[in-house]
Coordinates of C-alpha atoms in Angstrom, one line a residue:
Chain A
X165 CA -7.7 -7.3 -16.7
X166 CA -5.9 -6.4 -19.8
X167 CA -2.1 -6.4 -19.9
X168 CA -2.0 -2.7 -19.8
X169 CA -4.3 -2.6 -16.7
X170 CA -2.2 -5.2 -15.0
X171 CA 0.9 -3.1 -15.7
X172 CA -0.8 0.0 -14.1
X173 CA -1.6 -2.1 -11.0
X174 CA 1.9 -3.4 -10.8
X175 CA 3.4 0.1 -11.3
X176 CA 1.1 1.4 -8.5
X177 CA 2.5 -1.1 -6.0
X178 CA 6.1 -0.6 -7.1
X179 CA 5.9 3.2 -6.9
X180 CA 4.1 3.0 -3.5
X181 CA 6.8 0.5 -2.2
X182 CA 9.7 2.7 -3.4
X183 CA 8.2 5.8 -1.9
X184 CA 7.7 3.9 1.3
X185 CA 11.3 2.9 1.9
X186 CA 12.6 6.2 0.5
X187 CA 10.4 8.2 2.9
X188 CA 11.9 6.3 5.9
X189 CA 15.4 6.2 4.5
X190 CA 17.0 6.7 8.0
X191 CA 15.5 3.4 9.0
X192 CA 16.0 1.6 5.6
X193 CA 19.2 2.8 4.1
X194 CA 21.4 4.4 6.7
X195 CA 21.7 1.4 9.0
X196 CA 23.2 -0.8 6.2
X197 CA 25.7 1.9 5.5
X198 CA 26.8 2.1 9.2
X199 CA 26.9 -1.6 9.6
X200 CA 28.9 -2.3 6.5
X201 CA 31.3 0.6 7.2
X202 CA 32.1 -1.0 10.5
X203 CA 32.6 -4.4 8.8
X204 CA 35.0 -2.9 6.3
X205 CA 36.9 -0.9 9.0
X206 CA 37.2 -3.6 11.6
X207 CA 37.3 -6.9 9.6
X208 CA 38.8 -5.4 6.5
X209 CA 41.3 -2.8 7.6
X210 CA 42.2 -3.5 11.3
X211 CA 42.0 -7.3 11.5
X212 CA 42.3 -8.0 7.8
X213 CA 45.6 -6.2 7.6
X214 CA 47.0 -8.8 10.0
X215 CA 45.8 -11.7 7.9
X216 CA 47.4 -13.2 4.8
X217 CA 45.8 -13.4 1.4
X218 CA 42.9 -15.7 0.5
X219 CA 42.9 -17.1 -3.0
X220 CA 45.4 -14.5 -4.0
X221 CA 43.3 -11.5 -2.7
X222 CA 43.8 -9.3 0.4
X223 CA 41.2 -10.1 3.2
X224 CA 39.3 -6.9 2.6
X225 CA 39.0 -7.5 -1.1
X226 CA 37.9 -11.1 -0.4
X227 CA 35.1 -10.1 1.9
X228 CA 33.7 -7.1 -0.1
X229 CA 31.5 -9.2 -2.5
X230 CA 30.0 -11.1 0.4
X231 CA 29.3 -8.0 2.4
X232 CA 27.6 -6.3 -0.5
X233 CA 25.5 -9.5 -1.1
X234 CA 24.7 -9.6 2.6
X235 CA 23.2 -6.1 2.5
X236 CA 21.3 -7.1 -0.7
X237 CA 19.8 -10.2 1.1
X238 CA 18.8 -8.5 4.4
X239 CA 17.3 -5.5 2.6
X240 CA 15.3 -7.5 0.0
X241 CA 14.0 -9.7 2.7
X242 CA 13.4 -6.9 5.3
X243 CA 11.6 -4.7 2.9
X244 CA 9.0 -7.2 1.7
X245 CA 8.5 -8.9 5.1
X246 CA 7.9 -5.5 6.9
X247 CA 5.9 -3.9 4.2
X248 CA 3.6 -6.8 3.4
X249 CA 3.1 -7.7 7.1
X250 CA 2.2 -3.9 7.6
X251 CA -0.4 -4.3 4.9
X252 CA -1.8 -7.3 6.6
X253 CA -1.6 -5.8 10.1
X254 CA -3.4 -2.6 9.1
X255 CA -5.7 -4.6 6.8
X256 CA -5.0 -2.4 3.9
X257 CA -3.9 -5.5 1.9
X258 CA -7.7 -5.8 1.5
X259 CA -7.5 -2.8 -0.9
X260 CA -5.6 -5.1 -3.2
X261 CA -7.4 -8.4 -2.5
X262 CA -10.8 -6.9 -3.4
X263 CA -9.5 -5.6 -6.7
X264 CA -9.3 -7.8 -9.9
X265 CA -5.5 -7.6 -9.9
X266 CA -4.1 -11.1 -10.5
X267 CA -2.1 -12.6 -7.6
X268 CA 1.1 -12.7 -9.8
X269 CA 0.9 -8.9 -10.3
X270 CA 0.5 -8.3 -6.5
X271 CA 3.4 -10.6 -5.8
X272 CA 5.6 -9.0 -8.6
X273 CA 4.8 -5.5 -7.2
X274 CA 6.1 -6.3 -3.7
X275 CA 9.1 -8.3 -5.0
X276 CA 10.2 -5.4 -7.3
X277 CA 9.8 -3.1 -4.3
X278 CA 12.2 -5.4 -2.4
X279 CA 14.6 -5.6 -5.3
X280 CA 14.6 -1.8 -5.6
X281 CA 15.6 -1.3 -2.0
X282 CA 18.2 -4.1 -2.2
X283 CA 19.7 -2.4 -5.3
X284 CA 19.8 1.0 -3.7
X285 CA 21.4 -0.3 -0.5
X286 CA 23.8 -2.6 -2.4
X287 CA 24.9 0.4 -4.6
X288 CA 25.4 2.5 -1.5
X289 CA 27.4 -0.2 0.2
X290 CA 29.5 -0.7 -2.9
X291 CA 30.2 3.0 -2.8
X292 CA 31.3 2.8 0.8
X293 CA 33.6 -0.1 0.0
X294 CA 35.4 2.2 -2.5
X295 CA 36.7 4.2 0.5
X296 CA 38.5 1.2 1.9
X297 CA 39.7 -0.7 -1.2
X298 CA 39.7 -0.7 -5.0
X299 CA 36.5 -2.2 -6.4
X300 CA 36.7 -4.0 -9.6
X301 CA 34.3 -6.4 -11.5
X302 CA 35.8 -9.4 -13.2
X303 CA 32.5 -10.4 -14.7
X304 CA 30.0 -7.5 -14.4
X305 CA 27.0 -9.3 -15.9
X306 CA 27.5 -12.3 -13.6
X307 CA 27.7 -9.9 -10.7
X308 CA 24.5 -8.1 -11.7
X309 CA 22.7 -11.4 -12.4
X310 CA 23.6 -12.7 -9.0
X311 CA 22.6 -9.5 -7.2
X312 CA 19.2 -9.3 -9.0
X313 CA 18.4 -13.0 -8.7
X314 CA 19.4 -13.1 -5.0
X315 CA 17.3 -10.0 -4.3
X316 CA 14.3 -11.6 -6.0
X317 CA 14.8 -14.8 -4.1
X318 CA 14.9 -13.1 -0.7
X319 CA 12.1 -10.8 -1.5
X320 CA 10.0 -13.9 -2.2
X321 CA 11.2 -15.4 1.1
X322 CA 10.3 -12.3 2.9
X323 CA 6.8 -12.5 1.3
X324 CA 6.4 -16.0 2.7
X325 CA 7.4 -14.9 6.1
X326 CA 5.0 -12.0 6.0
X327 CA 2.1 -14.2 4.9
X328 CA 2.6 -16.6 7.9
X329 CA 3.4 -13.9 10.4
X330 CA 0.8 -13.1 13.0
X331 CA 2.7 -10.6 15.1
X332 CA 5.7 -8.2 14.7
X333 CA 7.8 -10.9 16.6
X334 CA 7.2 -13.3 13.8
X335 CA 8.8 -11.1 11.2
X336 CA 12.0 -10.8 13.2
X337 CA 12.3 -14.5 14.2
X338 CA 13.4 -15.8 10.8
X339 CA 15.9 -13.0 10.0
X340 CA 17.5 -13.4 13.5
X341 CA 17.5 -17.1 13.9
X342 CA 17.8 -18.4 10.3
X343 CA 18.8 -15.6 7.8
X344 CA 21.7 -14.1 9.8
X345 CA 23.4 -17.4 10.8
X346 CA 23.1 -18.7 7.3
X347 CA 24.5 -15.5 5.9
X348 CA 27.5 -15.5 8.3
X349 CA 28.1 -19.2 7.7
X350 CA 27.7 -18.7 4.0
X351 CA 31.3 -17.8 3.4
X352 CA 31.0 -14.0 3.6
X353 CA 34.1 -13.7 5.8
X354 CA 35.9 -16.9 5.0
X355 CA 36.6 -19.5 2.3
X356 CA 35.1 -22.9 3.0
X357 CA 38.5 -24.4 2.2
X358 CA 39.5 -23.1 5.6
X359 CA 37.0 -25.6 7.2
X360 CA 37.5 -29.3 7.8
X361 CA 36.0 -31.7 5.2
X362 CA 33.1 -32.5 7.5
X363 CA 32.1 -28.8 7.9
X364 CA 32.7 -28.2 4.2
X365 CA 30.1 -30.8 3.4
X366 CA 27.7 -29.3 5.9
X367 CA 28.3 -25.8 4.5
X368 CA 27.3 -27.1 1.0
X369 CA 23.7 -27.4 2.3
X370 CA 23.7 -23.6 2.9
X371 CA 22.1 -22.0 -0.2
X372 CA 23.6 -18.6 0.7
X373 CA 27.1 -20.1 0.2
X374 CA 26.4 -20.5 -3.5
X375 CA 25.1 -17.0 -3.8
X376 CA 28.1 -15.5 -2.0
X377 CA 30.6 -17.5 -4.1
X378 CA 28.8 -16.6 -7.3
X379 CA 29.1 -12.9 -6.3
X380 CA 32.7 -13.4 -5.5
X381 CA 33.3 -15.0 -8.8
X382 CA 31.5 -12.0 -10.5
X383 CA 33.7 -9.5 -8.7
X384 CA 37.1 -11.3 -8.2
X385 CA 36.9 -14.3 -10.5
X386 CA 37.4 -16.8 -7.7
X387 CA 34.9 -19.1 -6.1
X388 CA 34.8 -22.1 -3.7
X389 CA 32.1 -23.8 -5.8
X390 CA 31.2 -24.3 -9.4
X391 CA 29.5 -21.1 -10.8
X392 CA 27.0 -23.2 -12.9
X393 CA 25.9 -25.1 -9.8
X394 CA 25.4 -21.8 -8.0
X395 CA 23.0 -20.5 -10.7
X396 CA 21.2 -23.9 -10.7
X397 CA 20.7 -23.7 -6.9
X398 CA 19.5 -20.1 -7.1
X399 CA 17.1 -20.9 -10.0
X400 CA 15.7 -23.9 -8.2
X401 CA 15.1 -21.9 -5.0
X402 CA 13.5 -19.1 -7.0
X403 CA 11.1 -21.4 -8.9
X404 CA 10.1 -23.2 -5.7
X405 CA 9.6 -19.9 -3.7
X406 CA 7.7 -18.2 -6.6
X407 CA 5.4 -21.2 -6.9
X408 CA 4.8 -21.4 -3.2
X409 CA 4.0 -17.6 -2.9
X410 CA 1.4 -18.0 -5.7
X411 CA 0.0 -21.0 -3.9
X412 CA -0.3 -19.0 -0.7
X413 CA -2.1 -16.2 -2.5
X414 CA -4.4 -18.4 -4.5
X415 CA -5.5 -20.2 -1.3
X416 CA -5.6 -17.0 0.8
X417 CA -3.4 -18.7 3.4
X418 CA -2.7 -16.1 6.1
X419 CA -4.8 -13.6 4.3
X420 CA -8.3 -14.9 4.0
X421 CA -10.2 -16.9 6.7
Chain B
X266 CA -31.1 -10.1 -17.6
X267 CA -28.6 -11.1 -14.9
X268 CA -29.1 -9.9 -11.3
X269 CA -26.6 -7.5 -9.8
X270 CA -25.8 -10.3 -7.3
X271 CA -26.9 -13.9 -7.2
X272 CA -25.9 -16.1 -4.3
X273 CA -26.6 -19.8 -4.4
X274 CA -26.3 -22.2 -1.5
X275 CA -23.5 -20.3 0.2
X276 CA -22.0 -22.0 3.2
X277 CA -19.2 -21.0 5.4
X278 CA -17.7 -23.1 8.2
X279 CA -14.7 -21.6 10.0
X280 CA -11.8 -23.6 11.2
X281 CA -13.2 -23.6 14.7
X282 CA -16.2 -25.3 13.3
X283 CA -18.5 -22.3 13.7
X284 CA -21.0 -22.4 10.8
X285 CA -21.4 -18.7 9.9
X286 CA -23.5 -19.3 6.8
X287 CA -25.9 -22.2 6.4
X288 CA -26.8 -22.7 2.7
X289 CA -28.0 -19.2 2.0
X290 CA -29.4 -18.1 -1.4
X291 CA -30.2 -14.5 -2.4
X292 CA -30.9 -12.5 -5.5
X293 CA -30.5 -8.8 -5.7
X294 CA -31.8 -7.1 -8.8
X295 CA -29.9 -4.3 -10.7
X296 CA -30.5 -0.9 -9.4
X297 CA -31.8 -2.0 -6.1
X298 CA -31.1 -0.4 -2.7
X299 CA -31.0 -3.5 -0.6
X300 CA -30.8 -3.9 3.2
X301 CA -28.9 -6.9 4.6
X302 CA -29.8 -6.8 8.3
X303 CA -29.1 -9.1 11.2
X304 CA -27.9 -9.0 14.8
X305 CA -24.1 -9.1 15.6
X306 CA -22.6 -12.4 14.6
X307 CA -25.5 -13.3 12.3
X308 CA -23.2 -13.8 9.3
X309 CA -23.6 -10.5 7.4
X310 CA -19.9 -9.6 7.4
X311 CA -18.9 -13.2 6.5
X312 CA -21.3 -13.0 3.5
X313 CA -19.9 -9.7 2.4
X314 CA -16.4 -11.0 2.9
X315 CA -17.0 -13.9 0.6
X316 CA -18.6 -11.7 -2.0
X317 CA -15.6 -9.4 -1.9
X318 CA -13.0 -12.2 -1.9
X319 CA -11.8 -11.5 1.6
X320 CA -13.2 -14.7 3.1
X321 CA -13.0 -18.2 1.5
X322 CA -16.3 -19.9 1.1
X323 CA -16.9 -23.5 2.1
X324 CA -19.5 -24.2 -0.6
X325 CA -21.9 -22.4 -3.0
X326 CA -21.6 -20.0 -5.8
X327 CA -21.8 -16.3 -6.4
X328 CA -22.5 -14.3 -9.6
X329 CA -21.9 -10.6 -9.9
X330 CA -23.7 -9.1 -12.9
X331 CA -23.7 -12.6 -14.4
X332 CA -20.0 -13.3 -13.9
X333 CA -19.2 -16.2 -11.7
X334 CA -16.8 -15.3 -8.9
X335 CA -14.9 -18.5 -9.3
X336 CA -14.6 -18.7 -13.0
X337 CA -14.5 -15.1 -14.1
X338 CA -13.0 -13.6 -11.0
X339 CA -11.5 -10.4 -12.4
X340 CA -14.7 -9.4 -14.3
X341 CA -16.8 -10.1 -11.3
X342 CA -14.6 -8.2 -8.9
X343 CA -14.4 -5.2 -11.2
X344 CA -18.1 -4.7 -10.6
X345 CA -17.8 -4.5 -6.8
X346 CA -17.0 -1.6 -4.6
X347 CA -16.6 -2.2 -0.9
X348 CA -17.0 0.1 2.1
X349 CA -15.9 -2.2 5.0
X350 CA -17.0 -2.0 8.6
X351 CA -13.5 -1.4 9.9
X352 CA -11.1 1.3 8.7
X353 CA -8.7 -0.6 6.4
X354 CA -6.6 2.1 4.7
X355 CA -3.0 3.0 5.4
X356 CA -3.3 5.7 8.0
X357 CA 0.2 7.0 7.1
X358 CA -0.9 7.8 3.5
X359 CA -2.4 11.0 2.3
X360 CA -6.1 11.0 1.5
X361 CA -5.7 11.7 -2.2
X362 CA -3.0 8.9 -2.6
X363 CA -5.3 6.3 -1.0
X364 CA -8.1 7.0 -3.5
X365 CA -5.7 7.2 -6.5
X366 CA -3.8 4.1 -5.6
X367 CA -7.0 2.1 -5.2
X368 CA -7.9 3.1 -8.8
X369 CA -4.4 1.9 -9.8
X370 CA -5.2 -1.6 -8.4
X371 CA -8.1 -1.7 -10.9
X372 CA -5.8 -0.7 -13.8
X373 CA -7.1 2.9 -14.1
X374 CA -4.5 5.3 -15.5
X375 CA -3.2 7.8 -12.9
X376 CA -4.4 10.8 -14.8
X377 CA -8.0 9.5 -15.0
X378 CA -7.8 8.2 -11.4
X379 CA -6.8 11.7 -10.2
X380 CA -9.7 13.3 -12.0
X381 CA -12.1 10.9 -10.4
X382 CA -10.6 11.2 -7.0
X383 CA -10.9 15.0 -7.2
X384 CA -14.6 14.7 -8.1
X385 CA -15.4 12.2 -5.4
X386 CA -13.4 14.0 -2.7
X387 CA -15.2 17.2 -3.5
X388 CA -18.6 15.5 -3.5
X389 CA -17.9 13.9 -0.1
X390 CA -16.4 17.1 1.4
X391 CA -12.9 15.8 1.7
X392 CA -11.1 17.9 -1.0
X393 CA -9.6 20.3 1.5
X394 CA -8.2 17.3 3.4
X395 CA -6.6 15.6 0.3
X396 CA -3.0 16.2 1.4
X397 CA -3.6 15.2 5.1
X398 CA -2.6 11.8 6.3
X399 CA -5.6 9.6 6.8
X400 CA -4.8 9.3 10.5
X401 CA -5.6 13.0 10.9
X402 CA -9.2 12.7 9.8
X403 CA -12.2 12.5 12.1
X404 CA -14.2 9.3 12.3
X405 CA -16.9 10.7 9.9
X406 CA -14.2 11.8 7.4
X407 CA -12.6 8.3 7.5
X408 CA -16.0 6.8 6.6
X409 CA -16.4 9.2 3.7
X410 CA -12.8 8.4 2.6
X411 CA -13.7 4.7 2.4
X412 CA -16.8 5.6 0.3
X413 CA -14.7 7.7 -2.1
X414 CA -12.1 4.9 -2.4
X415 CA -14.9 2.3 -3.1
X416 CA -16.4 4.4 -5.9
X417 CA -13.2 5.5 -7.7
X418 CA -13.4 2.6 -10.1
X419 CA -17.1 3.3 -10.7
X420 CA -18.5 -0.1 -9.5
X421 CA -22.0 -1.2 -10.5
X422 CA -22.5 -2.9 -7.1
X423 CA -21.6 -0.9 -4.0
X424 CA -21.5 -2.8 -0.7
X425 CA -21.7 -0.8 2.5
X426 CA -20.9 -2.6 5.7
X427 CA -22.2 -0.2 8.4
X428 CA -21.0 2.9 6.6
X429 CA -22.5 5.4 9.1
X430 CA -21.3 3.7 12.3
X431 CA -20.1 6.3 14.8
X432 CA -21.0 9.1 12.5
X433 CA -23.0 12.1 13.7
X434 CA -26.5 12.7 12.5
X435 CA -25.7 15.6 10.2
X436 CA -23.0 13.7 8.3
X437 CA -25.2 10.6 8.3
X438 CA -28.0 12.5 6.6
X439 CA -25.6 14.0 4.0
X440 CA -24.3 10.5 3.3
X441 CA -27.8 9.2 2.8
X442 CA -28.4 11.9 0.2
X443 CA -25.2 11.0 -1.5
X444 CA -26.0 7.3 -1.6
X445 CA -29.5 7.9 -2.8
X446 CA -28.1 10.0 -5.6
X447 CA -25.6 7.3 -6.8
X448 CA -28.4 4.7 -6.5
X449 CA -30.6 6.9 -8.7
X450 CA -27.8 7.0 -11.3
X451 CA -27.9 3.2 -11.5
X452 CA -25.5 1.8 -8.8
X453 CA -26.9 -1.1 -7.0
X454 CA -26.4 -0.7 -3.3
X455 CA -26.3 -3.3 -0.5
X456 CA -26.4 -1.8 2.9
X457 CA -25.8 -3.4 6.3
X458 CA -26.5 -1.2 9.3
X459 CA -27.5 -1.2 12.9
X460 CA -29.4 2.0 12.4
X461 CA -32.7 0.5 11.3
X462 CA -34.3 3.8 10.5
X463 CA -31.5 4.2 8.0
X464 CA -32.5 1.0 6.2
X465 CA -36.1 1.9 6.5
X466 CA -35.5 5.3 4.9
X467 CA -33.2 4.1 2.1
X468 CA -33.9 0.5 1.1
X469 CA -36.5 -0.9 -1.2
X470 CA -35.8 -4.6 -0.4
X471 CA -34.6 -6.3 2.6
X472 CA -33.1 -9.6 3.8
X473 CA -32.7 -10.4 7.5
X474 CA -30.0 -12.9 8.4
X475 CA -29.8 -14.6 11.7
X476 CA -27.6 -17.5 12.9
X477 CA -26.3 -17.9 9.3
X478 CA -29.7 -18.3 7.8
X479 CA -31.9 -15.9 5.8
X480 CA -35.1 -15.6 7.9
X481 CA -36.7 -12.9 5.8
X482 CA -36.3 -11.8 2.2
X483 CA -38.9 -9.4 0.9
X484 CA -39.9 -5.9 -0.1
X485 CA -39.5 -3.3 2.7
X486 CA -43.1 -2.2 2.3
X487 CA -44.3 -5.8 2.5
X488 CA -42.3 -6.3 5.7
X489 CA -43.5 -3.1 7.3
X490 CA -47.1 -3.9 6.5
X491 CA -46.8 -7.0 8.7
X492 CA -46.4 -4.8 11.7
X493 CA -49.6 -5.4 13.8
X494 CA -49.2 -2.4 16.0
X495 CA -47.2 0.7 16.6
X496 CA -46.3 2.4 19.9
X497 CA -46.4 6.1 20.1
X498 CA -45.1 8.4 22.8
X499 CA -47.3 11.4 23.6
X500 CA -46.1 14.4 25.6
X501 CA -48.9 16.1 27.6
X502 CA -49.3 19.7 28.5
X503 CA -50.8 18.7 31.9
X504 CA -49.3 16.7 34.7
X505 CA -51.3 13.6 35.6
X506 CA -50.9 10.8 38.1
X507 CA -53.4 8.3 36.7
X508 CA -53.4 6.5 33.3
X509 CA -56.3 8.0 31.3
X510 CA -58.8 5.2 30.3
X511 CA -59.3 5.0 26.5
X512 CA -61.3 1.9 25.6
X513 CA -59.5 -0.6 23.4
X514 CA -56.0 1.0 23.7
X515 CA -53.1 -0.1 25.8
X516 CA -51.9 3.0 27.5
X517 CA -49.1 3.4 30.0
X518 CA -47.9 6.4 32.0
X519 CA -44.1 6.8 31.5
X520 CA -43.9 9.8 33.8
X521 CA -46.3 12.5 35.0
X522 CA -46.6 14.1 31.5
X523 CA -45.7 11.3 29.1
X524 CA -47.9 8.5 27.8
X525 CA -47.1 5.5 25.7
X526 CA -50.0 4.4 23.5
X527 CA -50.1 1.1 21.5
X528 CA -52.2 1.5 18.3
X529 CA -53.2 -1.7 16.5
X530 CA -53.4 -1.9 12.7
X531 CA -57.3 -1.6 12.8
X532 CA -57.3 1.4 15.1
X533 CA -56.5 5.1 14.6
X534 CA -54.7 7.7 16.6
X535 CA -57.6 10.1 16.2
X536 CA -59.7 8.1 18.7
X537 CA -57.0 8.5 21.3
X538 CA -56.8 12.2 20.6
X539 CA -60.6 12.6 20.8
X540 CA -60.7 10.8 24.1
X541 CA -57.8 12.7 25.6
X542 CA -59.5 16.0 24.5
X543 CA -62.7 14.9 26.2
X544 CA -60.6 14.4 29.4
X545 CA -59.2 17.9 29.0
X546 CA -55.6 16.6 28.3
X547 CA -53.6 18.3 25.5
X548 CA -50.9 16.6 23.5
X549 CA -47.9 18.9 22.8
X550 CA -45.9 16.4 20.7
X551 CA -45.9 12.8 19.5
X552 CA -43.2 10.4 18.2
X553 CA -42.7 6.7 17.5
X554 CA -41.3 4.7 20.4
X555 CA -39.0 3.0 17.9
X556 CA -38.8 2.7 14.1
X557 CA -41.3 0.3 12.6
X558 CA -38.5 -1.8 11.2
X559 CA -36.9 -1.9 14.5
X560 CA -40.0 -3.4 16.1
X561 CA -40.2 -6.0 13.4
X562 CA -36.5 -6.8 13.5
X563 CA -36.6 -7.4 17.2
X564 CA -39.7 -9.5 16.8
X565 CA -38.2 -11.6 14.0
X566 CA -34.8 -12.1 15.4
X567 CA -36.0 -12.4 18.9
X568 CA -38.4 -15.2 18.0
X569 CA -35.6 -17.0 16.2
X570 CA -33.3 -16.7 19.2
X571 CA -36.1 -18.1 21.4
X572 CA -36.8 -21.0 19.0
X573 CA -33.1 -21.8 18.9
X574 CA -33.0 -21.8 22.7
X575 CA -36.0 -24.1 22.9
X576 CA -34.9 -26.3 20.0

């Protein structure tokens, strides 16, 4: 396929993916708005007002970056895992597998679909946050870079989950038992300085901690960890997941008998 | 000049150690209308799956219009259009979008894809349904949708895996006419079907696959010429209670006014008619007991099954 043909194939998947989550916006966008509104109301306003500042910021200001990133993570992951598994389950992934489209284009199409939903939901959540506090961006490009890279990373992770999934249960196990605990323990609602040294060291093995802190650095200018290290960790995970996804597609694991 | 499809020593062993294909080789010339037949579980769909990159092969090689499926995958794949056995489109998508999106995966610009989709949907009688969700279509319409989708990138090799399964006779006949026309225009067609009269009517060459091996690969005419006898069903005007004796012919009474008559290659039906007339019996209608290909198919695959059981 020529580059132009590859771009048409890529665009076909992306448009299809965006239309898919836009068509079912009540399932894909509204829940994130409701959940995050509750976080802002309960943790930010009601409980947060009783707490002192963290790193010089009020509690609600401190948790806003993490909550936005949490919605980016869950929506990027959720979009790709449910869409690609749906393609597998109904066998219409075969429409793509029989075509001459390269695996990298197929993967990019689904990942960009996931990123698009993450950006839409992330933007809506940011808008909701403005009702509760004043949003400002200390380093706007770092913020954007963290959001986009994290969305790509979790779109790739969702793709891996979908490839291995054999039932609808399998696409909810990882988000429930791995993703949610890692996100909650990733410093969305607290600074790891609040933890004992032992738990601080344990927390450093959680990759989401680096992303949340990089996001917080982008918005507030404060972080529990070195920002360069955060980008290195994100980059390493991205490279590994991208390579692994292409390996899965090349060998047809979970797709071809 | 390369063949439309060339399969060499193709083998497939599934993870559960089932050997679905045992070193099969097959050449299909350009422009052919080729029947790939076999009983359920013979390996037809596995072979098609491998050709269309939906199943991983264990060994062997495949060339499509001279392009190796391993080395020049995108070129080889661009020549193939597949109509699978099972419905495999998104039932929540409109008919038109399914066809246009498929063209998109082949890198065809949307404007051109829309023109082709319109033409195909009109030819296949689906244009009025273009805005309907695929789940709202009848079984026959869904089959035709899969044909439109398979043809939207104008493949040179069209593979049809039981395209008329569950389709009523009228639609089946109209699909035959459509397929014959695109074959006449140069598209090579490989057809698998359980309706053997369909293969007999449409295909020029045939391969029969059984237990993962090709047990027959020849011209349709050559194969049919091998049939030693045909059985005809005769409906009589009169009611009888005894089998009329016609020397040299195996005749059975199916009911009081229906006979079955086995006619060997060196015999003629005229002799039977003459003798029945002499006995004052009148034939009101006559038909084949089963299609000629069906008789051969049962004979070939049945013998193989017996051999396997004995071996």
